[in-house]
PDB file of C-alpha atoms and ligand atoms in Angstrom:
ATOM      1  CA  MET O   1     -53.516  -2.863 -74.951  1.00 98.00           C
ATOM      2  CA  LEU O   2     -55.052  -0.779 -72.035  1.00 98.00           C
ATOM      3  CA  LEU O   3     -54.238   2.800 -71.782  1.00 98.00           C
ATOM      4  CA  PHE O   4     -54.366   4.571 -68.440  1.00 98.00           C
ATOM      5  CA  LYS O   5     -53.922   8.375 -67.932  1.00 98.00           C
ATOM      6  CA  GLU O   6     -55.047   8.402 -64.253  1.00 98.00           C
ATOM      7  CA  VAL O   7     -52.944   7.078 -61.438  1.00 98.00           C
ATOM      8  CA  GLU O   8     -55.818   5.658 -59.400  1.00 98.00           C
ATOM      9  CA  ARG O   9     -57.340   3.602 -62.253  1.00 98.00           C
ATOM     10  CA  LEU O  10     -54.009   2.087 -62.999  1.00 98.00           C
ATOM     11  CA  GLN O  11     -53.418   1.238 -59.423  1.00 98.00           C
ATOM     12  CA  LEU O  12     -56.711  -0.310 -59.143  1.00 98.00           C
ATOM     13  CA  TYR O  13     -56.317  -2.570 -62.173  1.00 98.00           C
ATOM     14  CA  LEU O  14     -52.828  -3.799 -61.071  1.00 98.00           C
ATOM     15  CA  GLU O  15     -53.975  -4.303 -57.498  1.00 98.00           C
ATOM     16  CA  LYS O  16     -56.640  -6.482 -58.947  1.00 98.00           C
ATOM     17  CA  LYS O  17     -54.152  -8.591 -61.087  1.00 98.00           C
ATOM     18  CA  ARG O  18     -51.702  -8.889 -58.251  1.00 98.00           C
ATOM     19  CA  LYS O  19     -54.399 -10.490 -56.109  1.00 98.00           C
ATOM     20  CA  GLU O  20     -55.087 -12.921 -59.120  1.00 98.00           C
ATOM     21  CA  GLY O  21     -51.254 -13.893 -58.582  1.00 98.00           C
ATOM     22  CA  LEU O  22     -50.129 -12.191 -61.636  1.00 98.00           C
ATOM     23  CA  THR O  23     -46.481 -10.809 -61.980  1.00 98.00           C
ATOM     24  CA  ILE O  24     -45.783  -7.404 -63.436  1.00 98.00           C
ATOM     25  CA  GLY O  25     -43.011  -6.261 -65.408  1.00 99.00           C
ATOM     26  CA  TYR O  26     -42.389  -2.659 -66.155  1.00 99.00           C
ATOM     27  CA  ALA O  27     -40.309  -0.475 -68.618  1.00 99.00           C
ATOM     28  CA  PRO O  28     -40.474   3.331 -67.720  1.00 98.00           C
ATOM     29  CA  THR O  29     -39.823   5.355 -70.959  1.00 98.00           C
ATOM     30  CA  MET O  30     -39.835   8.860 -72.138  1.00 98.00           C
ATOM     31  CA  GLY O  31     -41.390   7.814 -75.522  1.00 97.00           C
ATOM     32  CA  ALA O  32     -39.889   8.192 -78.765  1.00 96.00           C
ATOM     33  CA  LEU O  33     -39.693   4.399 -78.710  1.00 97.00           C
ATOM     34  CA  HIS O  34     -37.026   2.656 -80.799  1.00 97.00           C
ATOM     35  CA  GLN O  35     -35.717  -1.030 -80.989  1.00 98.00           C
ATOM     36  CA  GLY O  36     -33.826  -0.435 -77.445  1.00 98.00           C
ATOM     37  CA  HIS O  37     -37.153   0.112 -75.891  1.00 98.00           C
ATOM     38  CA  ALA O  38     -38.683  -2.634 -77.875  1.00 98.00           C
ATOM     39  CA  SER O  39     -36.093  -4.897 -76.308  1.00 98.00           C
ATOM     40  CA  LEU O  40     -37.005  -4.036 -72.693  1.00 98.00           C
ATOM     41  CA  ILE O  41     -40.775  -4.668 -73.416  1.00 98.00           C
ATOM     42  CA  LYS O  42     -39.931  -8.081 -75.076  1.00 98.00           C
ATOM     43  CA  LYS O  43     -38.208  -9.160 -72.147  1.00 98.00           C
ATOM     44  CA  ALA O  44     -40.531  -7.947 -69.602  1.00 98.00           C
ATOM     45  CA  LYS O  45     -43.264  -9.685 -71.505  1.00 98.00           C
ATOM     46  CA  LEU O  46     -41.197 -13.138 -71.386  1.00 98.00           C
ATOM     47  CA  GLU O  47     -40.570 -12.951 -67.822  1.00 98.00           C
ATOM     48  CA  ASN O  48     -44.027 -11.666 -66.421  1.00 98.00           C
ATOM     49  CA  ASP O  49     -47.489 -12.261 -66.853  1.00 98.00           C
ATOM     50  CA  ILE O  50     -48.398  -8.444 -67.323  1.00 98.00           C
ATOM     51  CA  CYS O  51     -46.118  -5.902 -68.949  1.00 98.00           C
ATOM     52  CA  VAL O  52     -46.411  -2.162 -68.250  1.00 99.00           C
ATOM     53  CA  CYS O  53     -44.617   0.667 -70.179  1.00 98.00           C
ATOM     54  CA  SER O  54     -45.103   4.219 -69.145  1.00 98.00           C
ATOM     55  CA  ILE O  55     -44.499   7.228 -71.342  1.00 98.00           C
ATOM     56  CA  PHE O  56     -43.826  10.288 -69.501  1.00 98.00           C
ATOM     57  CA  VAL O  57     -41.216  13.082 -70.466  1.00 98.00           C
ATOM     58  CA  ASN O  58     -40.020  13.958 -67.096  1.00 98.00           C
ATOM     59  CA  PRO O  59     -39.432  17.697 -66.954  1.00 97.00           C
ATOM     60  CA  THR O  60     -37.584  17.513 -63.889  1.00 96.00           C
ATOM     61  CA  GLN O  61     -34.699  15.585 -65.510  1.00 97.00           C
ATOM     62  CA  PHE O  62     -33.882  18.107 -68.058  1.00 95.00           C
ATOM     63  CA  ASN O  63     -31.184  20.414 -66.860  1.00 88.00           C
ATOM     64  CA  ASP O  64     -31.325  22.161 -70.185  1.00 90.00           C
ATOM     65  CA  PRO O  65     -34.794  23.648 -71.044  1.00 93.00           C
ATOM     66  CA  LYS O  66     -33.994  23.365 -74.845  1.00 91.00           C
ATOM     67  CA  ASP O  67     -33.422  19.855 -74.665  1.00 90.00           C
ATOM     68  CA  LEU O  68     -36.870  19.302 -73.066  1.00 94.00           C
ATOM     69  CA  GLU O  69     -38.527  21.502 -75.703  1.00 94.00           C
ATOM     70  CA  LYS O  70     -36.922  19.571 -78.405  1.00 91.00           C
ATOM     71  CA  TYR O  71     -37.220  16.071 -77.037  1.00 92.00           C
ATOM     72  CA  PRO O  72     -38.920  14.143 -79.704  1.00 92.00           C
ATOM     73  CA  ARG O  73     -42.734  13.372 -79.004  1.00 95.00           C
ATOM     74  CA  THR O  74     -44.056  10.639 -81.197  1.00 96.00           C
ATOM     75  CA  GLU O  75     -47.292   9.466 -79.577  1.00 96.00           C
ATOM     76  CA  GLY O  76     -48.837   7.817 -82.445  1.00 97.00           C
ATOM     77  CA  ARG O  77     -46.036   5.724 -83.499  1.00 97.00           C
ATOM     78  CA  ASP O  78     -45.098   4.912 -79.823  1.00 98.00           C
ATOM     79  CA  ILE O  79     -48.507   3.380 -79.295  1.00 98.00           C
ATOM     80  CA  GLU O  80     -48.554   1.708 -82.773  1.00 98.00           C
ATOM     81  CA  MET O  81     -45.149   0.055 -81.691  1.00 98.00           C
ATOM     82  CA  LEU O  82     -46.262  -1.011 -78.411  1.00 98.00           C
ATOM     83  CA  VAL O  83     -49.560  -2.628 -79.899  1.00 98.00           C
ATOM     84  CA  GLY O  84     -47.271  -4.268 -82.326  1.00 98.00           C
ATOM     85  CA  LEU O  85     -45.181  -5.822 -79.262  1.00 98.00           C
ATOM     86  CA  GLU O  86     -48.427  -6.746 -77.541  1.00 98.00           C
ATOM     87  CA  ASN O  87     -47.617  -4.660 -74.660  1.00 98.00           C
ATOM     88  CA  ASP O  88     -50.548  -5.231 -72.014  1.00 98.00           C
ATOM     89  CA  VAL O  89     -50.652  -1.860 -70.246  1.00 98.00           C
ATOM     90  CA  LEU O  90     -49.680   1.827 -71.312  1.00 98.00           C
ATOM     91  CA  PHE O  91     -49.376   4.243 -68.465  1.00 98.00           C
ATOM     92  CA  TYR O  92     -49.402   7.801 -70.046  1.00 98.00           C
ATOM     93  CA  PRO O  93     -49.813  10.306 -67.051  1.00 98.00           C
ATOM     94  CA  THR O  94     -49.937  13.922 -66.863  1.00 97.00           C
ATOM     95  CA  VAL O  95     -47.300  15.978 -65.211  1.00 97.00           C
ATOM     96  CA  GLU O  96     -49.918  16.968 -62.454  1.00 97.00           C
ATOM     97  CA  ALA O  97     -50.805  13.243 -62.124  1.00 97.00           C
ATOM     98  CA  ILE O  98     -47.020  12.357 -61.391  1.00 98.00           C
ATOM     99  CA  TYR O  99     -46.316  15.571 -59.268  1.00 97.00           C
ATOM    100  CA  PRO O 100     -49.396  16.422 -57.348  1.00 96.00           C
ATOM    101  CA  LYS O 101     -49.376  19.231 -54.838  1.00 94.00           C
ATOM    102  CA  GLY O 102     -47.608  17.809 -51.463  1.00 91.00           C
ATOM    103  CA  ILE O 103     -45.954  14.741 -52.898  1.00 89.00           C
ATOM    104  CA  ASN O 104     -42.923  14.070 -50.824  1.00 88.00           C
ATOM    105  CA  ILE O 105     -40.095  11.930 -52.302  1.00 85.00           C
ATOM    106  CA  PRO O 106     -37.401  10.687 -49.953  1.00 90.00           C
ATOM    107  CA  THR O 107     -33.636  11.391 -50.689  1.00 91.00           C
ATOM    108  CA  PHE O 108     -31.037   8.800 -51.069  1.00 95.00           C
ATOM    109  CA  ASP O 109     -27.407   8.743 -50.497  1.00 93.00           C
ATOM    110  CA  PHE O 110     -25.482   7.901 -53.550  1.00 96.00           C
ATOM    111  CA  GLY O 111     -21.901   8.677 -52.179  1.00 93.00           C
ATOM    112  CA  GLN O 112     -19.989   9.824 -55.017  1.00 95.00           C
ATOM    113  CA  ALA O 113     -21.773   7.877 -57.495  1.00 97.00           C
ATOM    114  CA  ASP O 114     -23.966  10.714 -58.783  1.00 97.00           C
ATOM    115  CA  LYS O 115     -21.475  13.486 -58.590  1.00 97.00           C
ATOM    116  CA  VAL O 116     -19.346  12.146 -61.545  1.00 98.00           C
ATOM    117  CA  MET O 117     -19.984  11.873 -65.494  1.00 98.00           C
ATOM    118  CA  GLU O 118     -23.607  12.697 -66.169  1.00 98.00           C
ATOM    119  CA  GLY O 119     -24.060  13.868 -62.639  1.00 97.00           C
ATOM    120  CA  LYS O 120     -21.178  16.382 -63.050  1.00 98.00           C
ATOM    121  CA  PHE O 121     -21.973  17.760 -66.436  1.00 97.00           C
ATOM    122  CA  ARG O 122     -25.827  17.524 -66.109  1.00 96.00           C
ATOM    123  CA  PRO O 123     -26.345  19.038 -62.697  1.00 95.00           C
ATOM    124  CA  GLY O 124     -29.946  18.201 -61.216  1.00 94.00           C
ATOM    125  CA  HIS O 125     -30.340  15.443 -64.019  1.00 96.00           C
ATOM    126  CA  PHE O 126     -30.223  12.561 -61.486  1.00 97.00           C
ATOM    127  CA  ASP O 127     -32.151  14.246 -58.738  1.00 96.00           C
ATOM    128  CA  GLY O 128     -35.111  14.323 -61.381  1.00 97.00           C
ATOM    129  CA  VAL O 129     -34.461  10.868 -62.590  1.00 98.00           C
ATOM    130  CA  VAL O 130     -34.722   9.419 -58.923  1.00 98.00           C
ATOM    131  CA  GLU O 131     -37.487  11.640 -58.189  1.00 97.00           C
ATOM    132  CA  VAL O 132     -39.639  10.106 -60.988  1.00 98.00           C
ATOM    133  CA  VAL O 133     -38.598   6.670 -60.911  1.00 98.00           C
ATOM    134  CA  HIS O 134     -39.263   6.448 -57.190  1.00 98.00           C
ATOM    135  CA  ARG O 135     -42.704   7.930 -57.894  1.00 98.00           C
ATOM    136  CA  LEU O 136     -43.429   5.800 -60.835  1.00 98.00           C
ATOM    137  CA  LEU O 137     -42.350   2.548 -58.833  1.00 98.00           C
ATOM    138  CA  ASP O 138     -44.627   3.627 -56.118  1.00 97.00           C
ATOM    139  CA  ILE O 139     -47.551   3.705 -58.483  1.00 98.00           C
ATOM    140  CA  VAL O 140     -46.830   0.626 -60.554  1.00 98.00           C
ATOM    141  CA  GLN O 141     -45.174  -1.629 -57.847  1.00 98.00           C
ATOM    142  CA  PRO O 142     -43.694  -4.000 -60.493  1.00 98.00           C
ATOM    143  CA  ASP O 143     -42.028  -7.283 -59.638  1.00 98.00           C
ATOM    144  CA  ARG O 144     -39.296  -6.508 -62.075  1.00 99.00           C
ATOM    145  CA  LEU O 145     -38.107  -3.170 -63.468  1.00 99.00           C
ATOM    146  CA  TYR O 146     -36.509  -2.968 -66.951  1.00 99.00           C
ATOM    147  CA  MET O 147     -34.050  -0.430 -68.014  1.00 98.00           C
ATOM    148  CA  GLY O 148     -31.227  -0.370 -70.549  1.00 98.00           C
ATOM    149  CA  GLN O 149     -27.481  -0.516 -70.121  1.00 98.00           C
ATOM    150  CA  LYS O 150     -26.976   2.390 -72.300  1.00 98.00           C
ATOM    151  CA  ASP O 151     -27.879   4.846 -69.349  1.00 98.00           C
ATOM    152  CA  PHE O 152     -25.039   3.048 -67.138  1.00 98.00           C
ATOM    153  CA  GLN O 153     -25.029   5.668 -64.365  1.00 98.00           C
ATOM    154  CA  GLN O 154     -28.957   5.925 -64.346  1.00 98.00           C
ATOM    155  CA  PHE O 155     -29.284   2.202 -63.607  1.00 98.00           C
ATOM    156  CA  THR O 156     -26.565   1.960 -61.187  1.00 98.00           C
ATOM    157  CA  LEU O 157     -28.174   4.881 -58.989  1.00 98.00           C
ATOM    158  CA  ILE O 158     -31.628   3.270 -59.461  1.00 98.00           C
ATOM    159  CA  GLN O 159     -30.192  -0.068 -58.163  1.00 98.00           C
ATOM    160  CA  HIS O 160     -28.688   1.935 -55.177  1.00 97.00           C
ATOM    161  CA  MET O 161     -32.114   3.475 -54.558  1.00 98.00           C
ATOM    162  CA  LEU O 162     -33.771  -0.014 -54.652  1.00 98.00           C
ATOM    163  CA  ASN O 163     -31.214  -1.294 -52.354  1.00 97.00           C
ATOM    164  CA  GLN O 164     -31.770   1.650 -49.857  1.00 96.00           C
ATOM    165  CA  MET O 165     -35.448   1.315 -50.011  1.00 96.00           C
ATOM    166  CA  GLY O 166     -35.227  -2.513 -49.433  1.00 97.00           C
ATOM    167  CA  SER O 167     -37.302  -2.675 -52.405  1.00 98.00           C
ATOM    168  CA  LYS O 168     -38.806  -6.053 -53.668  1.00 97.00           C
ATOM    169  CA  THR O 169     -38.567  -4.724 -57.099  1.00 98.00           C
ATOM    170  CA  ALA O 170     -35.791  -6.732 -59.067  1.00 98.00           C
ATOM    171  CA  LEU O 171     -33.766  -4.433 -61.621  1.00 98.00           C
ATOM    172  CA  MET O 172     -33.175  -6.272 -64.799  1.00 98.00           C
ATOM    173  CA  VAL O 173     -30.582  -4.536 -67.171  1.00 98.00           C
ATOM    174  CA  CYS O 174     -30.913  -5.020 -70.920  1.00 98.00           C
ATOM    175  CA  PRO O 175     -27.940  -4.636 -73.163  1.00 98.00           C
ATOM    176  CA  ILE O 176     -27.407  -1.785 -75.483  1.00 98.00           C
ATOM    177  CA  ILE O 177     -29.162  -2.052 -79.028  1.00 98.00           C
ATOM    178  CA  ARG O 178     -27.047  -0.698 -81.669  1.00 98.00           C
ATOM    179  CA  GLU O 179     -27.376   0.139 -85.532  1.00 98.00           C
ATOM    180  CA  LYS O 180     -25.602  -2.141 -87.865  1.00 98.00           C
ATOM    181  CA  ASP O 181     -22.725   0.442 -88.043  1.00 98.00           C
ATOM    182  CA  GLY O 182     -22.358   0.316 -83.907  1.00 98.00           C
ATOM    183  CA  LEU O 183     -24.094   3.451 -83.033  1.00 98.00           C
ATOM    184  CA  ALA O 184     -26.090   2.880 -79.891  1.00 98.00           C
ATOM    185  CA  LEU O 185     -29.795   3.537 -80.321  1.00 98.00           C
ATOM    186  CA  SER O 186     -31.211   6.581 -78.769  1.00 97.00           C
ATOM    187  CA  SER O 187     -34.367   8.959 -79.177  1.00 93.00           C
ATOM    188  CA  ARG O 188     -31.924  11.770 -80.040  1.00 92.00           C
ATOM    189  CA  ASN O 189     -30.236  10.179 -82.941  1.00 96.00           C
ATOM    190  CA  VAL O 190     -33.070  11.269 -85.320  1.00 93.00           C
ATOM    191  CA  ARG O 191     -31.930  14.817 -84.566  1.00 93.00           C
ATOM    192  CA  LEU O 192     -28.251  14.262 -86.073  1.00 97.00           C
ATOM    193  CA  THR O 193     -27.282  16.208 -89.130  1.00 97.00           C
ATOM    194  CA  ALA O 194     -26.503  13.670 -91.980  1.00 98.00           C
ATOM    195  CA  GLN O 195     -22.802  14.155 -91.811  1.00 97.00           C
ATOM    196  CA  ASN O 196     -22.651  13.429 -87.949  1.00 98.00           C
ATOM    197  CA  ARG O 197     -24.908  10.441 -88.307  1.00 98.00           C
ATOM    198  CA  LYS O 198     -22.369   9.159 -90.646  1.00 98.00           C
ATOM    199  CA  ASN O 199     -19.668   9.864 -88.138  1.00 98.00           C
ATOM    200  CA  ALA O 200     -21.387   8.813 -85.019  1.00 98.00           C
ATOM    201  CA  PRO O 201     -20.088   5.169 -85.313  1.00 98.00           C
ATOM    202  CA  ILE O 202     -16.492   6.295 -84.288  1.00 98.00           C
ATOM    203  CA  ILE O 203     -17.983   6.561 -80.773  1.00 98.00           C
ATOM    204  CA  SER O 204     -18.473   2.940 -80.406  1.00 98.00           C
ATOM    205  CA  LYS O 205     -15.482   1.793 -82.368  1.00 98.00           C
ATOM    206  CA  THR O 206     -13.266   3.916 -80.021  1.00 98.00           C
ATOM    207  CA  LEU O 207     -14.685   2.452 -77.061  1.00 98.00           C
ATOM    208  CA  ASN O 208     -14.103  -1.078 -78.626  1.00 98.00           C
ATOM    209  CA  GLN O 209     -10.366  -0.150 -79.080  1.00 98.00           C
ATOM    210  CA  LEU O 210      -9.386   0.506 -75.425  1.00 98.00           C
ATOM    211  CA  ASN O 211      -9.004  -2.893 -74.285  1.00 98.00           C
ATOM    212  CA  ASP O 212      -6.528  -3.619 -77.389  1.00 98.00           C
ATOM    213  CA  TRP O 213      -4.589  -0.211 -76.517  1.00 98.00           C
ATOM    214  CA  MET O 214      -4.306  -1.000 -72.971  1.00 98.00           C
ATOM    215  CA  ALA O 215      -3.264  -4.623 -73.787  1.00 98.00           C
ATOM    216  CA  GLY O 216      -0.608  -3.088 -76.082  1.00 98.00           C
ATOM    217  CA  GLY O 217       0.873  -1.225 -72.991  1.00 98.00           C
ATOM    218  CA  LEU O 218      -1.144   2.144 -72.536  1.00 98.00           C
ATOM    219  CA  THR O 219      -1.971   2.807 -69.013  1.00 98.00           C
ATOM    220  CA  VAL O 220      -5.878   3.618 -68.252  1.00 98.00           C
ATOM    221  CA  LYS O 221      -5.199   7.428 -68.351  1.00 98.00           C
ATOM    222  CA  ALA O 222      -2.970   7.216 -71.671  1.00 98.00           C
ATOM    223  CA  ALA O 223      -5.855   4.949 -73.166  1.00 98.00           C
ATOM    224  CA  GLU O 224      -8.568   7.468 -72.153  1.00 98.00           C
ATOM    225  CA  LYS O 225      -6.516  10.462 -73.422  1.00 98.00           C
ATOM    226  CA  LYS O 226      -5.928   8.660 -76.980  1.00 98.00           C
ATOM    227  CA  ALA O 227      -9.592   7.882 -77.275  1.00 98.00           C
ATOM    228  CA  ILE O 228     -10.544  11.524 -76.483  1.00 98.00           C
ATOM    229  CA  ALA O 229      -8.041  12.780 -79.075  1.00 98.00           C
ATOM    230  CA  GLN O 230      -9.335  10.308 -81.654  1.00 98.00           C
ATOM    231  CA  LEU O 231     -13.052  11.510 -81.145  1.00 98.00           C
ATOM    232  CA  SER O 232     -12.063  15.130 -81.173  1.00 98.00           C
ATOM    233  CA  GLU O 233     -10.584  14.879 -84.588  1.00 98.00           C
ATOM    234  CA  LEU O 234     -13.993  14.734 -86.308  1.00 96.00           C
ATOM    235  CA  PRO O 235     -15.309  18.012 -87.313  1.00 94.00           C
ATOM    236  CA  ASP O 236     -18.458  19.064 -84.869  1.00 95.00           C
ATOM    237  CA  PHE O 237     -17.503  16.221 -82.330  1.00 98.00           C
ATOM    238  CA  LYS O 238     -16.588  17.450 -78.819  1.00 98.00           C
ATOM    239  CA  PRO O 239     -16.178  14.708 -76.107  1.00 98.00           C
ATOM    240  CA  GLU O 240     -17.562  16.045 -72.737  1.00 98.00           C
ATOM    241  CA  TYR O 241     -15.919  13.077 -70.864  1.00 98.00           C
ATOM    242  CA  LEU O 242     -14.597   9.723 -71.538  1.00 98.00           C
ATOM    243  CA  GLU O 243     -13.800   7.962 -68.193  1.00 98.00           C
ATOM    244  CA  ILE O 244     -12.772   4.269 -67.490  1.00 98.00           C
ATOM    245  CA  VAL O 245     -14.559   3.695 -64.066  1.00 98.00           C
ATOM    246  CA  ASP O 246     -15.317   0.971 -61.510  1.00 98.00           C
ATOM    247  CA  GLY O 247     -18.559  -0.441 -62.641  1.00 97.00           C
ATOM    248  CA  HIS O 248     -19.869  -0.734 -58.919  1.00 96.00           C
ATOM    249  CA  THR O 249     -18.757   2.837 -57.905  1.00 96.00           C
ATOM    250  CA  LEU O 250     -18.461   4.685 -61.085  1.00 98.00           C
ATOM    251  CA  GLN O 251     -15.220   6.129 -59.684  1.00 98.00           C
ATOM    252  CA  PRO O 252     -12.421   6.601 -62.006  1.00 98.00           C
ATOM    253  CA  ILE O 253      -9.670   3.671 -61.796  1.00 98.00           C
ATOM    254  CA  GLU O 254      -5.926   3.747 -62.283  1.00 97.00           C
ATOM    255  CA  LYS O 255      -5.299   0.209 -63.364  1.00 98.00           C
ATOM    256  CA  MET O 256      -7.506  -2.366 -64.888  1.00 98.00           C
ATOM    257  CA  SER O 257      -6.704  -4.636 -61.915  1.00 97.00           C
ATOM    258  CA  ASP O 258      -8.126  -1.938 -59.503  1.00 98.00           C
ATOM    259  CA  THR O 259     -11.648  -3.757 -59.724  1.00 98.00           C
ATOM    260  CA  ASP O 260     -13.253  -6.841 -61.216  1.00 98.00           C
ATOM    261  CA  TYR O 261     -16.021  -4.671 -63.072  1.00 98.00           C
ATOM    262  CA  VAL O 262     -14.641  -2.062 -65.541  1.00 98.00           C
ATOM    263  CA  VAL O 263     -16.627   0.108 -67.810  1.00 98.00           C
ATOM    264  CA  VAL O 264     -15.813   2.895 -69.924  1.00 99.00           C
ATOM    265  CA  CYS O 265     -18.593   5.810 -70.267  1.00 99.00           C
ATOM    266  CA  VAL O 266     -18.510   8.571 -72.825  1.00 99.00           C
ATOM    267  CA  ALA O 267     -20.553  11.811 -73.611  1.00 98.00           C
ATOM    268  CA  VAL O 268     -19.900  13.431 -76.904  1.00 98.00           C
ATOM    269  CA  TRP O 269     -21.436  16.675 -78.415  1.00 98.00           C
ATOM    270  CA  THR O 270     -22.147  16.000 -81.976  1.00 98.00           C
ATOM    271  CA  GLY O 271     -23.148  19.572 -83.112  1.00 96.00           C
ATOM    272  CA  GLU O 272     -26.143  20.269 -81.096  1.00 94.00           C
ATOM    273  CA  ILE O 273     -27.055  16.658 -80.017  1.00 95.00           C
ATOM    274  CA  ARG O 274     -25.282  15.054 -77.008  1.00 96.00           C
ATOM    275  CA  LEU O 275     -24.755  11.256 -77.303  1.00 98.00           C
ATOM    276  CA  ILE O 276     -23.748   8.843 -74.498  1.00 98.00           C
ATOM    277  CA  ASP O 277     -22.373   5.351 -74.700  1.00 98.00           C
ATOM    278  CA  ASN O 278     -20.449   2.765 -72.850  1.00 99.00           C
ATOM    279  CA  VAL O 279     -18.779  -0.494 -73.122  1.00 98.00           C
ATOM    280  CA  ILE O 280     -18.096  -2.840 -70.313  1.00 98.00           C
ATOM    281  CA  LEU O 281     -14.252  -3.788 -70.635  1.00 98.00           C
ATOM    282  CA  LYS O 282     -14.170  -6.293 -67.782  1.00 98.00           C
ATOM    283  CA  LYS O 283     -16.764  -8.056 -65.639  1.00 96.00           C
TER     284      LYS O 283
HETATM  285  O1  LIG A 301     -34.244   6.551 -69.360  1.00 80.14           O
HETATM  286  C1  LIG A 301     -35.225   7.244 -69.534  1.00 80.14           C
HETATM  287  O2  LIG A 301     -35.855   7.150 -70.511  1.00 80.14           O
HETATM  288  C2  LIG A 301     -35.653   7.980 -68.344  1.00 80.14           C
HETATM  289  O3  LIG A 301     -34.658   8.680 -67.530  1.00 80.14           O
HETATM  290  C3  LIG A 301     -36.679   7.321 -67.512  1.00 80.14           C
HETATM  291  C4  LIG A 301     -35.882   6.170 -66.605  1.00 80.14           C
HETATM  292  C5  LIG A 301     -37.918   6.853 -68.011  1.00 80.14           C
HETATM  293  C6  LIG A 301     -36.978   8.398 -66.331  1.00 80.14           C
HETATM  294  O4  LIG A 301     -37.694   9.408 -66.693  1.00 80.14           O
END
């Protein structure tokens, strides 16, 4: 695996490969890699000639400085995992390399899609995500970009951005990878207390019950309420939001028949750790 820290050297290398007619798949990450990230790399390797992974803990997307400070950093293990996966290129830039003085990132119009859920509870978060993904794409210029379904709102906004840019990069969304008990893999899971880790599968279990509850006669709003109540029963669990939304616009729906694409998204505080998850209810 080749390791690049400098933007210009990576660009020169990739330019050469592009001229040779090779395709580039790209998985941006913030490190603390787990099997969810591995699934992106495996898919990118299968579908492209060269797989680029980046590790960059982007300071501008952390609305909570404590979260940034405590974000797990596992460089040695990450590199070992990438070598094991036969990843071709690792881009490991500094903050200065990503945000040199005078860099200008265009703004995008997401309508209301960035105002709800994560956008509402983590002010400024998506400004940081869009800023960094735009910059990283400008550097890597991949044929295909690989992101996880776990960050549903994130990949939806990035797709909007790519559309508005008229970008040739295709966004490939990979399914959520879960532990055997249903907990969605996340770099933050390692910070859960033993008790909260034990109780955490209730999150996906609840999301998976929603269709049955609605088939049994509950309205969308009543089902959301029941799910929030169920999650709130556990000590230390505080749902921040649980919303059944239109998968295209991310706006709340009233009835399942309102749209052809329905997803439920949730954020739950489990002690000091905030977990997110989602399940597609209809597509
Ligand atoms: O999902 C993530 O890990 C990050 O938000 C991303 C896309 C790498 C941007 O920093």
